[in-house]
Amino acid sequence: MTAAGLRPFWIAFFGMVVASQLGHVAEHVAQIVQIHGFGMRAPDARGMLSALDTEWVHFLWNGWILGAVAALLVVYPRNRWLWVAATFSAWHAFEHAYLLSGYLSTGLSGQPGLLAS
């Protein structure tokens, strides 16, 4: 099959990445509402899917997004917005690798990241 024949696949793949990221953002918005709207302490604000609020899930999630953006870059290497997304995805994956390493060495979840004060 030609590259043009695979175009619908890559557009659908991109849509899946966008939809999953929108769900991820909605989860973080729920946490912000829990903290600032309901007065919950940050460690208790676990979002809508609290069972998935673990360091391992965050690490694997960011790996999925980085891999998906890298795959899209192979197909659309001149798309500047994909390069921007790749830069932020790489930083976010590195951040969660750092957080996971802290979790594995201390057993404490929710520690400050690289830019935290």
mmCIF file of C-alpha atoms in Angstrom, residues 8-94:
data_model
loop_
_atom_site.group_PDB
_atom_site.id
_atom_site.type_symbol
_atom_site.label_atom_id
_atom_site.label_comp_id
_atom_site.label_asym_id
_atom_site.label_seq_id
_atom_site.Cartn_x
_atom_site.Cartn_y
_atom_site.Cartn_z
ATOM 1 C CA PRO A 8 -6.644 7.738 6.625
ATOM 2 C CA PHE A 9 -4.906 5.476 9.154
ATOM 3 C CA TRP A 10 -2.540 8.235 10.288
ATOM 4 C CA ILE A 11 -5.347 10.794 10.507
ATOM 5 C CA ALA A 12 -7.367 8.342 12.648
ATOM 6 C CA PHE A 13 -4.268 7.633 14.753
ATOM 7 C CA PHE A 14 -3.753 11.365 15.282
ATOM 8 C CA GLY A 15 -7.417 11.697 16.298
ATOM 9 C CA MET A 16 -6.969 8.895 18.823
ATOM 10 C CA VAL A 17 -3.922 10.636 20.322
ATOM 11 C CA VAL A 18 -5.798 13.960 20.551
ATOM 12 C CA ALA A 19 -8.871 12.323 22.122
ATOM 13 C CA SER A 20 -6.795 10.459 24.689
ATOM 14 C CA GLN A 21 -4.884 13.628 25.582
ATOM 15 C CA LEU A 22 -8.156 15.534 26.002
ATOM 16 C CA GLY A 23 -9.249 12.859 28.469
ATOM 17 C CA HIS A 24 -5.946 13.235 30.286
ATOM 18 C CA VAL A 25 -6.387 17.007 30.513
ATOM 19 C CA ALA A 26 -9.964 16.526 31.777
ATOM 20 C CA GLU A 27 -8.583 14.326 34.546
ATOM 21 C CA HIS A 28 -6.177 17.085 35.606
ATOM 22 C CA VAL A 29 -8.972 19.681 35.455
ATOM 23 C CA ALA A 30 -10.992 17.449 37.790
ATOM 24 C CA GLN A 31 -8.055 17.426 40.209
ATOM 25 C CA ILE A 32 -7.795 21.225 40.073
ATOM 26 C CA VAL A 33 -11.535 21.520 40.789
ATOM 27 C CA GLN A 34 -11.165 19.108 43.698
ATOM 28 C CA ILE A 35 -8.320 21.173 45.181
ATOM 29 C CA HIS A 36 -9.555 24.715 44.535
ATOM 30 C CA GLY A 37 -13.304 24.187 44.312
ATOM 31 C CA PHE A 38 -13.863 21.567 46.998
ATOM 32 C CA GLY A 39 -10.927 22.454 49.246
ATOM 33 C CA MET A 40 -9.350 19.010 49.110
ATOM 34 C CA ARG A 41 -5.693 18.541 49.947
ATOM 35 C CA ALA A 42 -3.569 17.841 46.862
ATOM 36 C CA PRO A 43 -2.703 14.237 47.840
ATOM 37 C CA ASP A 44 -6.432 13.519 48.250
ATOM 38 C CA ALA A 45 -7.442 15.058 44.882
ATOM 39 C CA ARG A 46 -7.162 11.946 42.732
ATOM 40 C CA GLY A 47 -9.421 12.987 39.848
ATOM 41 C CA MET A 48 -12.195 10.940 38.274
ATOM 42 C CA LEU A 49 -10.180 7.748 37.774
ATOM 43 C CA SER A 50 -8.324 7.623 41.073
ATOM 44 C CA ALA A 51 -7.216 4.024 40.616
ATOM 45 C CA LEU A 52 -5.096 5.177 37.666
ATOM 46 C CA ASP A 53 -3.400 8.020 39.546
ATOM 47 C CA THR A 54 -0.116 6.190 40.130
ATOM 48 C CA GLU A 55 3.476 6.942 39.173
ATOM 49 C CA TRP A 56 3.636 3.878 36.920
ATOM 50 C CA VAL A 57 0.496 4.884 34.989
ATOM 51 C CA HIS A 58 1.819 8.438 34.500
ATOM 52 C CA PHE A 59 5.182 7.098 33.318
ATOM 53 C CA LEU A 60 3.607 4.638 30.863
ATOM 54 C CA TRP A 61 1.089 7.221 29.659
ATOM 55 C CA ASN A 62 3.816 9.706 28.787
ATOM 56 C CA GLY A 63 5.782 6.963 27.036
ATOM 57 C CA TRP A 64 2.702 6.193 24.896
ATOM 58 C CA ILE A 65 2.282 9.845 23.947
ATOM 59 C CA LEU A 66 5.980 10.299 23.141
ATOM 60 C CA GLY A 67 5.963 7.153 21.009
ATOM 61 C CA ALA A 68 2.787 8.225 19.207
ATOM 62 C CA VAL A 69 4.187 11.671 18.423
ATOM 63 C CA ALA A 70 7.448 10.097 17.228
ATOM 64 C CA ALA A 71 5.485 7.791 14.903
ATOM 65 C CA LEU A 72 3.561 10.762 13.516
ATOM 66 C CA LEU A 73 6.834 12.646 12.987
ATOM 67 C CA VAL A 74 8.129 9.820 10.817
ATOM 68 C CA VAL A 75 5.104 10.246 8.542
ATOM 69 C CA TYR A 76 4.833 14.058 8.765
ATOM 70 C CA PRO A 77 8.401 15.282 9.406
ATOM 71 C CA ARG A 78 7.740 18.844 8.201
ATOM 72 C CA ASN A 79 4.839 19.501 10.553
ATOM 73 C CA ARG A 80 6.150 22.166 12.944
ATOM 74 C CA TRP A 81 3.385 21.598 15.500
ATOM 75 C CA LEU A 82 4.368 17.945 15.778
ATOM 76 C CA TRP A 83 7.919 19.067 16.555
ATOM 77 C CA VAL A 84 6.554 21.350 19.277
ATOM 78 C CA ALA A 85 4.475 18.463 20.627
ATOM 79 C CA ALA A 86 7.532 16.183 20.483
ATOM 80 C CA THR A 87 9.582 18.677 22.482
ATOM 81 C CA PHE A 88 6.964 18.980 25.218
ATOM 82 C CA SER A 89 6.276 15.229 25.179
ATOM 83 C CA ALA A 90 9.981 14.458 25.578
ATOM 84 C CA TRP A 91 10.253 16.886 28.500
ATOM 85 C CA HIS A 92 7.134 15.471 30.145
ATOM 86 C CA ALA A 93 8.358 11.882 29.691
ATOM 87 C CA PHE A 94 11.726 12.851 31.215
#
